[in-house]
Every structure is written in structure tokens, then in C-alpha cells.
Amino acid sequence: MSSYQYNRLDKDNAAVLLVDHQSGLTNIVGDFTPDEFKNNVLALADAAKYFNLPTILTTSFEDGPNGPLVPELKDLFPDAPYIARPGQINAWDNEDFVNAVKATGKKQLIIAGVVTEVCVAFPALSALEEGYEVFIITDASGTFNQTTREAAWSRMEAAGAQLMSWFGAACELHRDWRNDVEGLGALFSNHLPSYRCLITSYMAGQASKK
């Protein structure tokens, strides 16, 4: 008999950690095209806003080559905790960051960042060690190439992290279409052109019934 327990993402117990999505670092992302990666990151951010999840922004050595946080995230979360780490590579080594995570009171951490094997993996492994449930958003995390990505995914998964896409995470958080068809449909349509066609067709059909 399997001992597996399906622990679903719970919008009442989850926080989002956006780690080192910085202008310099995004230039070295090679496992997605620039347009794909930007869309995926903003889709995750929009999902965090839609589900009203506590969100923490952090950067590493932004006065150096890593550069500042991408402006779209600052604009989306003007009031979110923003931890500009002076040098710590692992965000979990920064006391302000850890305190911000603990202050959310949430035990499920949704993490994405650049680069996957460092800025995502290091705090993910640290959080797992402290008893958090960790969900890695794979398509909103970028690195040099698929080889380094696969190694990072393998390491985190072996430690107990769950790998998800932003779309899968949004569906699991939402649970039931009847909670808000138009809201979730709009979230998906804004980031998936094919889904925009689907939801437009659906909404036209609904209007014709009235």
C-alpha cells in the first residue's frame, strides 16, 4: 500500500517567493526564449495577485552585474517585502528574507527564480530542511541550458520539492471552475494565446444563451 499523500496547494496556506529575477541574470537564461520566460514569470506573478498570495521579492548583489529587479515585478507588487541582499547567494542565509517568509505564517512556499540551480535550489533546499512544503515553478525559473536545469530539478525533487508549471499551480490553487470562471479564464487568456481563443469562444457561447 502506497504511503504517498497528495498535499495540494492551498491558497490559504501558500506564499510566493520570487528570487533574483534581475535584469542582468535574465540575460543568461538559455532554457527558454526571452519572450517565453518573461511571459511565464509574469503569469506566475499575476496568479499570485489573483489568488491574493503573500509575495516576497528578493535580489542578490543588485549593484553588481546581476542588476536590479525587473521593473514589471516591482510594479505588480509595490507593497510586497523587498529584500535586496547585499551579497548572500542563498537567500535563506539572509535574516531579513527568512523573517519575511516566517511573517507570512504560510507553510507552503511557491518558489521561482534565476538561476535555477542556485537562486532557486539553495533556498528551496533550506526551506525543506526547516519543514516547509516547497513547490518549484519550473517554467518561471531559468538557467543556462537544459542540462543544468535537469540537474537542479533532480536535486530539488530528491529532497522533496514538487515541480510544477505556473498553469498547474494556478489550477490546483483554484480547485473548482465554479469559483470564478471569468477571473481564471482571464488569467489564462492573458498569458496563453491559445487559451484566449478557447475562452473567447466559450464566452460568446454563453452570451448567445442569454
PDB file of C-alpha atoms in Angstrom:
ATOM      1  CA  MET A   1       0.000   0.000   0.000  1.00  0.00           C
ATOM      2  CA  SER A   2       1.397   3.385  -1.023  1.00  0.00           C
ATOM      3  CA  SER A   3       2.308   5.869   1.707  1.00  0.00           C
ATOM      4  CA  TYR A   4       2.034   8.772  -0.730  1.00  0.00           C
ATOM      5  CA  GLN A   5      -0.085  11.677   0.448  1.00  0.00           C
ATOM      6  CA  TYR A   6      -1.363  14.218  -2.048  1.00  0.00           C
ATOM      7  CA  ASN A   7      -0.854  17.586  -0.376  1.00  0.00           C
ATOM      8  CA  ARG A   8      -2.477  20.126  -2.651  1.00  0.00           C
ATOM      9  CA  LEU A   9      -1.508  23.725  -2.925  1.00  0.00           C
ATOM     10  CA  ASP A  10      -3.797  25.684  -0.637  1.00  0.00           C
ATOM     11  CA  LYS A  11      -4.359  29.376  -1.397  1.00  0.00           C
ATOM     12  CA  ASP A  12      -4.897  29.975   2.323  1.00  0.00           C
ATOM     13  CA  ASN A  13      -1.535  28.446   3.259  1.00  0.00           C
ATOM     14  CA  ALA A  14       0.798  29.431   0.413  1.00  0.00           C
ATOM     15  CA  ALA A  15       3.282  32.239  -0.178  1.00  0.00           C
ATOM     16  CA  VAL A  16       5.234  33.092  -3.332  1.00  0.00           C
ATOM     17  CA  LEU A  17       8.980  33.741  -3.326  1.00  0.00           C
ATOM     18  CA  LEU A  18      10.331  35.463  -6.451  1.00  0.00           C
ATOM     19  CA  VAL A  19      14.085  35.105  -6.200  1.00  0.00           C
ATOM     20  CA  ASP A  20      16.580  37.116  -8.245  1.00  0.00           C
ATOM     21  CA  HIS A  21      14.545  37.878 -11.351  1.00  0.00           C
ATOM     22  CA  GLN A  22      17.116  40.568 -12.127  1.00  0.00           C
ATOM     23  CA  SER A  23      17.851  42.371 -15.367  1.00  0.00           C
ATOM     24  CA  GLY A  24      21.410  41.057 -15.580  1.00  0.00           C
ATOM     25  CA  LEU A  25      20.629  37.477 -14.643  1.00  0.00           C
ATOM     26  CA  THR A  26      17.704  37.142 -17.049  1.00  0.00           C
ATOM     27  CA  ASN A  27      20.150  37.717 -19.898  1.00  0.00           C
ATOM     28  CA  ILE A  28      21.813  34.365 -19.210  1.00  0.00           C
ATOM     29  CA  VAL A  29      18.600  32.332 -19.267  1.00  0.00           C
ATOM     30  CA  GLY A  30      19.015  29.884 -22.128  1.00  0.00           C
ATOM     31  CA  ASP A  31      16.451  27.170 -21.441  1.00  0.00           C
ATOM     32  CA  PHE A  32      13.573  29.420 -22.562  1.00  0.00           C
ATOM     33  CA  THR A  33      13.346  32.134 -25.169  1.00  0.00           C
ATOM     34  CA  PRO A  34      13.300  35.645 -23.672  1.00  0.00           C
ATOM     35  CA  ASP A  35       9.633  36.121 -24.587  1.00  0.00           C
ATOM     36  CA  GLU A  36       8.607  32.745 -23.172  1.00  0.00           C
ATOM     37  CA  PHE A  37      10.437  33.327 -19.940  1.00  0.00           C
ATOM     38  CA  LYS A  38       9.095  36.824 -19.372  1.00  0.00           C
ATOM     39  CA  ASN A  39       5.563  35.609 -20.054  1.00  0.00           C
ATOM     40  CA  ASN A  40       5.915  32.715 -17.608  1.00  0.00           C
ATOM     41  CA  VAL A  41       7.319  34.888 -14.827  1.00  0.00           C
ATOM     42  CA  LEU A  42       4.581  37.473 -15.238  1.00  0.00           C
ATOM     43  CA  ALA A  43       1.955  34.718 -15.404  1.00  0.00           C
ATOM     44  CA  LEU A  44       3.110  33.408 -12.035  1.00  0.00           C
ATOM     45  CA  ALA A  45       3.124  36.948 -10.651  1.00  0.00           C
ATOM     46  CA  ASP A  46      -0.378  37.590 -11.960  1.00  0.00           C
ATOM     47  CA  ALA A  47      -1.530  34.311 -10.412  1.00  0.00           C
ATOM     48  CA  ALA A  48      -0.075  35.386  -7.073  1.00  0.00           C
ATOM     49  CA  LYS A  49      -2.035  38.634  -7.344  1.00  0.00           C
ATOM     50  CA  TYR A  50      -5.214  36.846  -8.438  1.00  0.00           C
ATOM     51  CA  PHE A  51      -5.151  34.438  -5.502  1.00  0.00           C
ATOM     52  CA  ASN A  52      -4.000  37.169  -3.110  1.00  0.00           C
ATOM     53  CA  LEU A  53      -0.941  35.180  -2.041  1.00  0.00           C
ATOM     54  CA  PRO A  54       1.702  36.843   0.148  1.00  0.00           C
ATOM     55  CA  THR A  55       4.613  37.528  -2.193  1.00  0.00           C
ATOM     56  CA  ILE A  56       8.241  38.264  -1.325  1.00  0.00           C
ATOM     57  CA  LEU A  57      10.715  39.782  -3.769  1.00  0.00           C
ATOM     58  CA  THR A  58      14.451  39.460  -3.343  1.00  0.00           C
ATOM     59  CA  THR A  59      17.598  40.307  -5.284  1.00  0.00           C
ATOM     60  CA  SER A  60      21.243  39.331  -4.952  1.00  0.00           C
ATOM     61  CA  PHE A  61      24.036  41.902  -5.190  1.00  0.00           C
ATOM     62  CA  GLU A  62      21.942  44.125  -7.431  1.00  0.00           C
ATOM     63  CA  ASP A  63      24.608  46.846  -7.505  1.00  0.00           C
ATOM     64  CA  GLY A  64      26.866  44.363  -9.311  1.00  0.00           C
ATOM     65  CA  PRO A  65      26.446  42.518 -12.607  1.00  0.00           C
ATOM     66  CA  ASN A  66      23.222  40.776 -11.537  1.00  0.00           C
ATOM     67  CA  GLY A  67      21.402  44.071 -11.965  1.00  0.00           C
ATOM     68  CA  PRO A  68      18.148  45.390 -10.490  1.00  0.00           C
ATOM     69  CA  LEU A  69      14.863  43.532 -10.179  1.00  0.00           C
ATOM     70  CA  VAL A  70      12.927  43.550 -13.441  1.00  0.00           C
ATOM     71  CA  PRO A  71      10.607  46.573 -13.273  1.00  0.00           C
ATOM     72  CA  GLU A  72       7.399  44.684 -14.044  1.00  0.00           C
ATOM     73  CA  LEU A  73       7.623  42.803 -10.748  1.00  0.00           C
ATOM     74  CA  LYS A  74       8.200  45.999  -8.792  1.00  0.00           C
ATOM     75  CA  ASP A  75       5.151  47.491 -10.467  1.00  0.00           C
ATOM     76  CA  LEU A  76       2.984  44.456  -9.711  1.00  0.00           C
ATOM     77  CA  PHE A  77       3.982  44.259  -6.052  1.00  0.00           C
ATOM     78  CA  PRO A  78       4.678  47.803  -4.853  1.00  0.00           C
ATOM     79  CA  ASP A  79       3.862  46.941  -1.243  1.00  0.00           C
ATOM     80  CA  ALA A  80       5.460  43.491  -1.042  1.00  0.00           C
ATOM     81  CA  PRO A  81       8.504  42.811   1.138  1.00  0.00           C
ATOM     82  CA  TYR A  82      11.542  43.571  -0.994  1.00  0.00           C
ATOM     83  CA  ILE A  83      14.826  42.166   0.266  1.00  0.00           C
ATOM     84  CA  ALA A  84      17.904  43.460  -1.551  1.00  0.00           C
ATOM     85  CA  ARG A  85      20.545  41.022  -0.296  1.00  0.00           C
ATOM     86  CA  PRO A  86      23.985  42.653  -0.066  1.00  0.00           C
ATOM     87  CA  GLY A  87      25.866  39.511  -1.020  1.00  0.00           C
ATOM     88  CA  GLN A  88      24.349  36.251   0.199  1.00  0.00           C
ATOM     89  CA  ILE A  89      23.971  33.838  -2.712  1.00  0.00           C
ATOM     90  CA  ASN A  90      21.458  31.670  -0.849  1.00  0.00           C
ATOM     91  CA  ALA A  91      18.517  33.909   0.025  1.00  0.00           C
ATOM     92  CA  TRP A  92      17.911  31.751   3.095  1.00  0.00           C
ATOM     93  CA  ASP A  93      21.224  32.979   4.501  1.00  0.00           C
ATOM     94  CA  ASN A  94      19.721  36.465   4.728  1.00  0.00           C
ATOM     95  CA  GLU A  95      17.941  37.051   8.029  1.00  0.00           C
ATOM     96  CA  ASP A  96      15.557  39.657   6.638  1.00  0.00           C
ATOM     97  CA  PHE A  97      14.432  37.283   3.910  1.00  0.00           C
ATOM     98  CA  VAL A  98      13.817  34.402   6.305  1.00  0.00           C
ATOM     99  CA  ASN A  99      11.965  36.704   8.695  1.00  0.00           C
ATOM    100  CA  ALA A 100       9.766  37.899   5.827  1.00  0.00           C
ATOM    101  CA  VAL A 101       8.956  34.294   4.916  1.00  0.00           C
ATOM    102  CA  LYS A 102       8.120  33.407   8.509  1.00  0.00           C
ATOM    103  CA  ALA A 103       5.989  36.547   8.869  1.00  0.00           C
ATOM    104  CA  THR A 104       3.603  35.248   6.185  1.00  0.00           C
ATOM    105  CA  GLY A 105       2.599  32.421   8.512  1.00  0.00           C
ATOM    106  CA  LYS A 106       2.339  30.115   5.485  1.00  0.00           C
ATOM    107  CA  LYS A 107       3.837  26.630   5.304  1.00  0.00           C
ATOM    108  CA  GLN A 108       3.680  26.133   1.533  1.00  0.00           C
ATOM    109  CA  LEU A 109       6.278  28.055  -0.442  1.00  0.00           C
ATOM    110  CA  ILE A 110       5.926  28.568  -4.194  1.00  0.00           C
ATOM    111  CA  ILE A 111       9.398  29.433  -5.487  1.00  0.00           C
ATOM    112  CA  ALA A 112      10.728  30.664  -8.819  1.00  0.00           C
ATOM    113  CA  GLY A 113      13.883  32.488  -9.775  1.00  0.00           C
ATOM    114  CA  VAL A 114      17.115  32.870 -11.730  1.00  0.00           C
ATOM    115  CA  VAL A 115      19.236  30.794 -11.879  1.00  0.00           C
ATOM    116  CA  THR A 116      17.509  27.505 -11.151  1.00  0.00           C
ATOM    117  CA  GLU A 117      20.412  25.515  -9.690  1.00  0.00           C
ATOM    118  CA  VAL A 118      21.463  28.322  -7.345  1.00  0.00           C
ATOM    119  CA  CYS A 119      18.949  31.066  -6.612  1.00  0.00           C
ATOM    120  CA  VAL A 120      16.016  28.625  -6.648  1.00  0.00           C
ATOM    121  CA  ALA A 121      17.617  25.417  -5.419  1.00  0.00           C
ATOM    122  CA  PHE A 122      19.545  26.809  -2.452  1.00  0.00           C
ATOM    123  CA  PRO A 123      16.594  28.476  -0.647  1.00  0.00           C
ATOM    124  CA  ALA A 124      14.310  25.608  -1.659  1.00  0.00           C
ATOM    125  CA  LEU A 125      16.597  23.046  -0.017  1.00  0.00           C
ATOM    126  CA  SER A 126      16.995  25.282   3.034  1.00  0.00           C
ATOM    127  CA  ALA A 127      13.229  25.704   3.381  1.00  0.00           C
ATOM    128  CA  LEU A 128      12.643  21.970   3.036  1.00  0.00           C
ATOM    129  CA  GLU A 129      15.155  21.388   5.808  1.00  0.00           C
ATOM    130  CA  GLU A 130      13.090  23.666   8.045  1.00  0.00           C
ATOM    131  CA  GLY A 131       9.867  21.781   7.381  1.00  0.00           C
ATOM    132  CA  TYR A 132       8.215  23.870   4.668  1.00  0.00           C
ATOM    133  CA  GLU A 133       6.417  22.339   1.710  1.00  0.00           C
ATOM    134  CA  VAL A 134       8.146  23.610  -1.412  1.00  0.00           C
ATOM    135  CA  PHE A 135       6.674  23.926  -4.886  1.00  0.00           C
ATOM    136  CA  ILE A 136       9.056  24.939  -7.676  1.00  0.00           C
ATOM    137  CA  ILE A 137       7.550  26.732 -10.662  1.00  0.00           C
ATOM    138  CA  THR A 138       9.735  25.261 -13.340  1.00  0.00           C
ATOM    139  CA  ASP A 139       8.733  27.476 -16.253  1.00  0.00           C
ATOM    140  CA  ALA A 140       9.194  30.708 -14.265  1.00  0.00           C
ATOM    141  CA  SER A 141      12.720  29.661 -13.261  1.00  0.00           C
ATOM    142  CA  GLY A 142      15.568  29.902 -15.746  1.00  0.00           C
ATOM    143  CA  THR A 143      19.167  28.848 -16.162  1.00  0.00           C
ATOM    144  CA  PHE A 144      21.916  28.400 -18.745  1.00  0.00           C
ATOM    145  CA  ASN A 145      20.657  25.309 -20.555  1.00  0.00           C
ATOM    146  CA  GLN A 146      18.591  22.140 -20.191  1.00  0.00           C
ATOM    147  CA  THR A 147      21.472  20.123 -18.709  1.00  0.00           C
ATOM    148  CA  THR A 148      21.897  22.442 -15.736  1.00  0.00           C
ATOM    149  CA  ARG A 149      18.116  22.694 -15.401  1.00  0.00           C
ATOM    150  CA  GLU A 150      17.652  18.930 -15.232  1.00  0.00           C
ATOM    151  CA  ALA A 151      20.388  18.611 -12.604  1.00  0.00           C
ATOM    152  CA  ALA A 152      18.728  21.291 -10.472  1.00  0.00           C
ATOM    153  CA  TRP A 153      15.282  19.739 -10.810  1.00  0.00           C
ATOM    154  CA  SER A 154      16.656  16.322  -9.869  1.00  0.00           C
ATOM    155  CA  ARG A 155      18.394  17.655  -6.778  1.00  0.00           C
ATOM    156  CA  MET A 156      15.327  19.522  -5.514  1.00  0.00           C
ATOM    157  CA  GLU A 157      12.905  16.729  -6.299  1.00  0.00           C
ATOM    158  CA  ALA A 158      15.092  14.200  -4.469  1.00  0.00           C
ATOM    159  CA  ALA A 159      14.901  16.434  -1.392  1.00  0.00           C
ATOM    160  CA  GLY A 160      11.103  16.555  -1.512  1.00  0.00           C
ATOM    161  CA  ALA A 161      10.292  19.628  -3.594  1.00  0.00           C
ATOM    162  CA  GLN A 162       7.386  19.373  -6.028  1.00  0.00           C
ATOM    163  CA  LEU A 163       7.914  20.566  -9.599  1.00  0.00           C
ATOM    164  CA  MET A 164       5.027  22.394 -11.252  1.00  0.00           C
ATOM    165  CA  SER A 165       4.236  24.811 -14.059  1.00  0.00           C
ATOM    166  CA  TRP A 166       2.553  28.143 -13.360  1.00  0.00           C
ATOM    167  CA  PHE A 167      -0.567  26.831 -15.106  1.00  0.00           C
ATOM    168  CA  GLY A 168      -0.678  23.669 -12.983  1.00  0.00           C
ATOM    169  CA  ALA A 169      -0.158  25.657  -9.795  1.00  0.00           C
ATOM    170  CA  ALA A 170      -2.965  28.065 -10.710  1.00  0.00           C
ATOM    171  CA  CYS A 171      -5.366  25.198 -11.374  1.00  0.00           C
ATOM    172  CA  GLU A 172      -4.503  23.489  -8.107  1.00  0.00           C
ATOM    173  CA  LEU A 173      -4.947  26.723  -6.162  1.00  0.00           C
ATOM    174  CA  HIS A 174      -8.309  27.403  -7.835  1.00  0.00           C
ATOM    175  CA  ARG A 175      -9.691  23.876  -7.268  1.00  0.00           C
ATOM    176  CA  ASP A 176     -13.087  24.409  -8.930  1.00  0.00           C
ATOM    177  CA  TRP A 177     -14.026  26.356 -12.067  1.00  0.00           C
ATOM    178  CA  ARG A 178     -17.260  27.416 -10.427  1.00  0.00           C
ATOM    179  CA  ASN A 179     -15.301  29.593  -8.007  1.00  0.00           C
ATOM    180  CA  ASP A 180     -14.703  32.146 -10.779  1.00  0.00           C
ATOM    181  CA  VAL A 181     -14.853  31.179 -14.442  1.00  0.00           C
ATOM    182  CA  GLU A 182     -14.191  34.630 -15.869  1.00  0.00           C
ATOM    183  CA  GLY A 183     -11.373  35.512 -13.467  1.00  0.00           C
ATOM    184  CA  LEU A 184      -9.368  32.357 -14.034  1.00  0.00           C
ATOM    185  CA  GLY A 185     -10.175  32.443 -17.721  1.00  0.00           C
ATOM    186  CA  ALA A 186      -8.813  35.985 -17.935  1.00  0.00           C
ATOM    187  CA  LEU A 187      -5.609  34.980 -16.124  1.00  0.00           C
ATOM    188  CA  PHE A 188      -5.003  32.152 -18.572  1.00  0.00           C
ATOM    189  CA  SER A 189      -6.020  34.211 -21.608  1.00  0.00           C
ATOM    190  CA  ASN A 190      -3.561  36.972 -20.763  1.00  0.00           C
ATOM    191  CA  HIS A 191      -0.629  34.559 -20.942  1.00  0.00           C
ATOM    192  CA  LEU A 192      -1.709  31.754 -23.271  1.00  0.00           C
ATOM    193  CA  PRO A 193      -2.816  32.880 -26.745  1.00  0.00           C
ATOM    194  CA  SER A 194      -4.447  29.538 -27.494  1.00  0.00           C
ATOM    195  CA  TYR A 195      -6.406  29.755 -24.269  1.00  0.00           C
ATOM    196  CA  ARG A 196      -7.634  33.208 -25.242  1.00  0.00           C
ATOM    197  CA  CYS A 197      -9.254  31.610 -28.284  1.00  0.00           C
ATOM    198  CA  LEU A 198     -10.831  28.935 -26.096  1.00  0.00           C
ATOM    199  CA  ILE A 199     -12.254  31.319 -23.510  1.00  0.00           C
ATOM    200  CA  THR A 200     -13.431  33.811 -26.162  1.00  0.00           C
ATOM    201  CA  SER A 201     -15.381  31.037 -27.844  1.00  0.00           C
ATOM    202  CA  TYR A 202     -16.836  29.965 -24.513  1.00  0.00           C
ATOM    203  CA  MET A 203     -17.881  33.492 -23.516  1.00  0.00           C
ATOM    204  CA  ALA A 204     -19.515  34.056 -26.920  1.00  0.00           C
ATOM    205  CA  GLY A 205     -21.468  30.857 -26.488  1.00  0.00           C
ATOM    206  CA  GLN A 206     -22.592  31.898 -23.010  1.00  0.00           C
ATOM    207  CA  ALA A 207     -23.719  35.290 -24.299  1.00  0.00           C
ATOM    208  CA  SER A 208     -25.782  33.688 -27.049  1.00  0.00           C
ATOM    209  CA  LYS A 209     -27.753  31.749 -24.430  1.00  0.00           C
ATOM    210  CA  LYS A 210     -28.978  34.922 -22.730  1.00  0.00           C
TER     211      LYS A 210
END
